[in-house]
């Protein structure tokens, strides 16, 4: 499907929202619509928004002018129009597909963070109304976001104005999973970029450490994700962790996590690097314990390799291991998912994160 954004740069939000309705679709951004192919036009002129969709020969459109004065306090005009346009697109897509996504126009990964922010500026009642009426989130999911935000509150309260966290991204993976929207490259296509990426990353870590020191900031947590940090060689991974240790007061952080998500990237050597740098939390993510589903999503490992990597990490002394499972993966079934869930529980991971993707209808 072609995506055409006119007078705005909302491609990312447009594509992510379309992807919720058409999870299998391939999207490309173009300047103008080519005839015969499905397209979505998101056009803005001042405070006027026009959405036009051409889907399987059917044209749908909506046009509205918004009073930018009615935006929430602190909300930039750009974000206001992006949100209003997303709602127009959402309504057209719901009507066309007869499907109403429970998270409304939200496509990010931290709805509770947004709920916390809104609660602090608007208060709980208005934040809840905003989720339901302005972001189109269902009442059930709004209640969930509220519950998570409230549970997180005591942890957030420990932070001070000087608190900060460090996120280090390693955008490489052994292979690309079919459902993934993170920025990452497969080892096969980008292996030769790893040394120079790590070089630049270490420079940035050092500079960030200097700035944090100058500002007198307190480091609360470190999270190395991506991608898959253990897609790096043990030597490159050590270079990154050594640079973090030289640049930040690692021993006083409350949590230090390194994702070892893909079992096909876990080795004894890399686990030792993680252990010796002071990281206490890792994740080893089965996603599913069905070998057929693993193959269908583009993962080059078996479920047995997940079990082996998990036990290997336990043997190395890691007791805080997270496992991610995903419901709704291509070719998966309810029975398969149930057996995946039971198998994951049998390992008693410290945290079991349950995620879901929507299967194409
Ligand atoms: S391992 Fe994770 S980050 Fe990498 S492609 Fe798969 S889902 Fe994306």
PDB file of N, CA, C and O and ligand atoms in Angstrom, residues 172-184 226-228 259 261-262 285 287 299 326, ligand 1:
ATOM      1  N   UNK A 172      21.101  -4.992  15.995  1.00  0.00           N
ATOM      2  CA  UNK A 172      21.432  -6.183  15.187  1.00  0.00           C
ATOM      3  C   UNK A 172      20.713  -7.393  15.776  1.00  0.00           C
ATOM      4  O   UNK A 172      20.524  -7.470  16.985  1.00  0.00           O
ATOM      5  N   UNK A 173      20.340  -8.321  14.919  1.00  0.00           N
ATOM      6  CA  UNK A 173      19.679  -9.556  15.361  1.00  0.00           C
ATOM      7  C   UNK A 173      20.158 -10.707  14.491  1.00  0.00           C
ATOM      8  O   UNK A 173      20.523 -10.484  13.329  1.00  0.00           O
ATOM      9  N   UNK A 174      20.127 -11.940  15.015  1.00  0.00           N
ATOM     10  CA  UNK A 174      20.560 -13.078  14.190  1.00  0.00           C
ATOM     11  C   UNK A 174      19.775 -13.179  12.882  1.00  0.00           C
ATOM     12  O   UNK A 174      20.309 -13.536  11.850  1.00  0.00           O
ATOM     13  N   UNK A 175      18.462 -12.865  12.948  1.00  0.00           N
ATOM     14  CA  UNK A 175      17.638 -12.761  11.724  1.00  0.00           C
ATOM     15  C   UNK A 175      16.475 -11.860  12.095  1.00  0.00           C
ATOM     16  O   UNK A 175      16.260 -11.559  13.265  1.00  0.00           O
ATOM     17  N   UNK A 176      15.715 -11.410  11.098  1.00  0.00           N
ATOM     18  CA  UNK A 176      14.582 -10.528  11.373  1.00  0.00           C
ATOM     19  C   UNK A 176      13.314 -11.350  11.614  1.00  0.00           C
ATOM     20  O   UNK A 176      12.983 -12.248  10.824  1.00  0.00           O
ATOM     21  N   UNK A 177      12.598 -11.055  12.695  1.00  0.00           N
ATOM     22  CA  UNK A 177      11.331 -11.743  12.939  1.00  0.00           C
ATOM     23  C   UNK A 177      10.242 -11.042  12.123  1.00  0.00           C
ATOM     24  O   UNK A 177      10.257  -9.814  11.995  1.00  0.00           O
ATOM     25  N   UNK A 178       9.302 -11.815  11.616  1.00  0.00           N
ATOM     26  CA  UNK A 178       8.325 -11.261  10.661  1.00  0.00           C
ATOM     27  C   UNK A 178       7.453 -10.162  11.254  1.00  0.00           C
ATOM     28  O   UNK A 178       6.986  -9.294  10.544  1.00  0.00           O
ATOM     29  N   UNK A 179       7.220 -10.183  12.567  1.00  0.00           N
ATOM     30  CA  UNK A 179       6.285  -9.228  13.179  1.00  0.00           C
ATOM     31  C   UNK A 179       6.984  -7.981  13.722  1.00  0.00           C
ATOM     32  O   UNK A 179       6.361  -7.073  14.246  1.00  0.00           O
ATOM     33  N   UNK A 180       8.311  -7.927  13.599  1.00  0.00           N
ATOM     34  CA  UNK A 180       9.074  -6.910  14.335  1.00  0.00           C
ATOM     35  C   UNK A 180       9.002  -5.526  13.699  1.00  0.00           C
ATOM     36  O   UNK A 180       9.156  -5.364  12.505  1.00  0.00           O
ATOM     37  N   UNK A 181       8.797  -4.503  14.560  1.00  0.00           N
ATOM     38  CA  UNK A 181       8.806  -3.127  14.043  1.00  0.00           C
ATOM     39  C   UNK A 181       9.953  -2.322  14.647  1.00  0.00           C
ATOM     40  O   UNK A 181      10.026  -1.111  14.483  1.00  0.00           O
ATOM     41  N   UNK A 182      10.850  -3.010  15.393  1.00  0.00           N
ATOM     42  CA  UNK A 182      11.997  -2.297  15.952  1.00  0.00           C
ATOM     43  C   UNK A 182      13.037  -2.051  14.864  1.00  0.00           C
ATOM     44  O   UNK A 182      13.098  -2.781  13.866  1.00  0.00           O
ATOM     45  N   UNK A 183      13.885  -1.051  15.101  1.00  0.00           N
ATOM     46  CA  UNK A 183      14.934  -0.777  14.129  1.00  0.00           C
ATOM     47  C   UNK A 183      16.074  -1.756  14.394  1.00  0.00           C
ATOM     48  O   UNK A 183      16.728  -1.699  15.436  1.00  0.00           O
ATOM     49  N   UNK A 184      16.245  -2.680  13.499  1.00  0.00           N
ATOM     50  CA  UNK A 184      17.298  -3.669  13.661  1.00  0.00           C
ATOM     51  C   UNK A 184      17.624  -4.311  12.313  1.00  0.00           C
ATOM     52  O   UNK A 184      16.784  -4.331  11.417  1.00  0.00           O
ATOM     53  N   UNK A 226      17.464  -3.516  21.949  1.00  0.00           N
ATOM     54  CA  UNK A 226      17.708  -3.328  20.511  1.00  0.00           C
ATOM     55  C   UNK A 226      16.503  -3.665  19.678  1.00  0.00           C
ATOM     56  O   UNK A 226      15.399  -3.239  19.997  1.00  0.00           O
ATOM     57  N   UNK A 227      16.688  -4.602  18.730  1.00  0.00           N
ATOM     58  CA  UNK A 227      17.795  -5.482  18.500  1.00  0.00           C
ATOM     59  C   UNK A 227      18.056  -6.520  19.610  1.00  0.00           C
ATOM     60  O   UNK A 227      17.281  -6.725  20.509  1.00  0.00           O
ATOM     61  N   UNK A 228      19.181  -7.124  19.458  1.00  0.00           N
ATOM     62  CA  UNK A 228      19.627  -8.165  20.378  1.00  0.00           C
ATOM     63  C   UNK A 228      21.087  -7.901  20.734  1.00  0.00           C
ATOM     64  O   UNK A 228      21.980  -8.160  19.908  1.00  0.00           O
ATOM     65  N   UNK A 259      19.530  -7.422  27.324  1.00  0.00           N
ATOM     66  CA  UNK A 259      18.689  -8.409  26.635  1.00  0.00           C
ATOM     67  C   UNK A 259      19.563  -9.443  25.933  1.00  0.00           C
ATOM     68  O   UNK A 259      20.500  -9.084  25.219  1.00  0.00           O
ATOM     69  N   UNK A 261      17.857 -11.749  24.161  1.00  0.00           N
ATOM     70  CA  UNK A 261      16.568 -12.259  23.701  1.00  0.00           C
ATOM     71  C   UNK A 261      16.604 -13.485  22.819  1.00  0.00           C
ATOM     72  O   UNK A 261      15.798 -14.383  22.960  1.00  0.00           O
ATOM     73  N   UNK A 262      17.540 -13.538  21.902  1.00  0.00           N
ATOM     74  CA  UNK A 262      17.532 -14.652  20.957  1.00  0.00           C
ATOM     75  C   UNK A 262      18.443 -15.781  21.436  1.00  0.00           C
ATOM     76  O   UNK A 262      19.658 -15.593  21.554  1.00  0.00           O
ATOM     77  N   UNK A 285      14.051 -14.921  25.264  1.00  0.00           N
ATOM     78  CA  UNK A 285      12.650 -14.883  24.836  1.00  0.00           C
ATOM     79  C   UNK A 285      12.265 -16.033  23.902  1.00  0.00           C
ATOM     80  O   UNK A 285      12.664 -16.040  22.747  1.00  0.00           O
ATOM     81  N   UNK A 287       9.219 -16.601  22.735  1.00  0.00           N
ATOM     82  CA  UNK A 287       8.074 -16.132  21.923  1.00  0.00           C
ATOM     83  C   UNK A 287       7.073 -17.265  21.748  1.00  0.00           C
ATOM     84  O   UNK A 287       5.885 -17.080  21.909  1.00  0.00           O
ATOM     85  N   UNK A 299      12.558 -17.168  12.703  1.00  0.00           N
ATOM     86  CA  UNK A 299      13.614 -17.372  13.714  1.00  0.00           C
ATOM     87  C   UNK A 299      14.366 -18.662  13.398  1.00  0.00           C
ATOM     88  O   UNK A 299      13.755 -19.716  13.229  1.00  0.00           O
ATOM     89  N   UNK A 326       4.566 -14.513  22.832  1.00  0.00           N
ATOM     90  CA  UNK A 326       3.649 -13.736  21.985  1.00  0.00           C
ATOM     91  C   UNK A 326       2.463 -14.593  21.548  1.00  0.00           C
ATOM     92  O   UNK A 326       2.640 -15.699  21.018  1.00  0.00           O
TER      93      UNK A 326
HETATM   94  S1  LIG B   1      14.846 -10.580  17.887  1.00  0.00           S
HETATM   95 FE1  LIG B   1      13.522  -8.936  18.642  1.00  0.00          FE
HETATM   96  S2  LIG B   1      14.387  -7.049  17.836  1.00  0.00           S
HETATM   97 FE2  LIG B   1      15.281  -8.736  16.673  1.00  0.00          FE
HETATM   98  S3  LIG B   1      14.007  -8.934  14.843  1.00  0.00           S
HETATM   99 FE3  LIG B   1      13.203 -10.365  16.375  1.00  0.00          FE
HETATM  100  S4  LIG B   1      11.631  -9.210  17.510  1.00  0.00           S
HETATM  101 FE4  LIG B   1      12.867  -7.728  16.346  1.00  0.00          FE
END
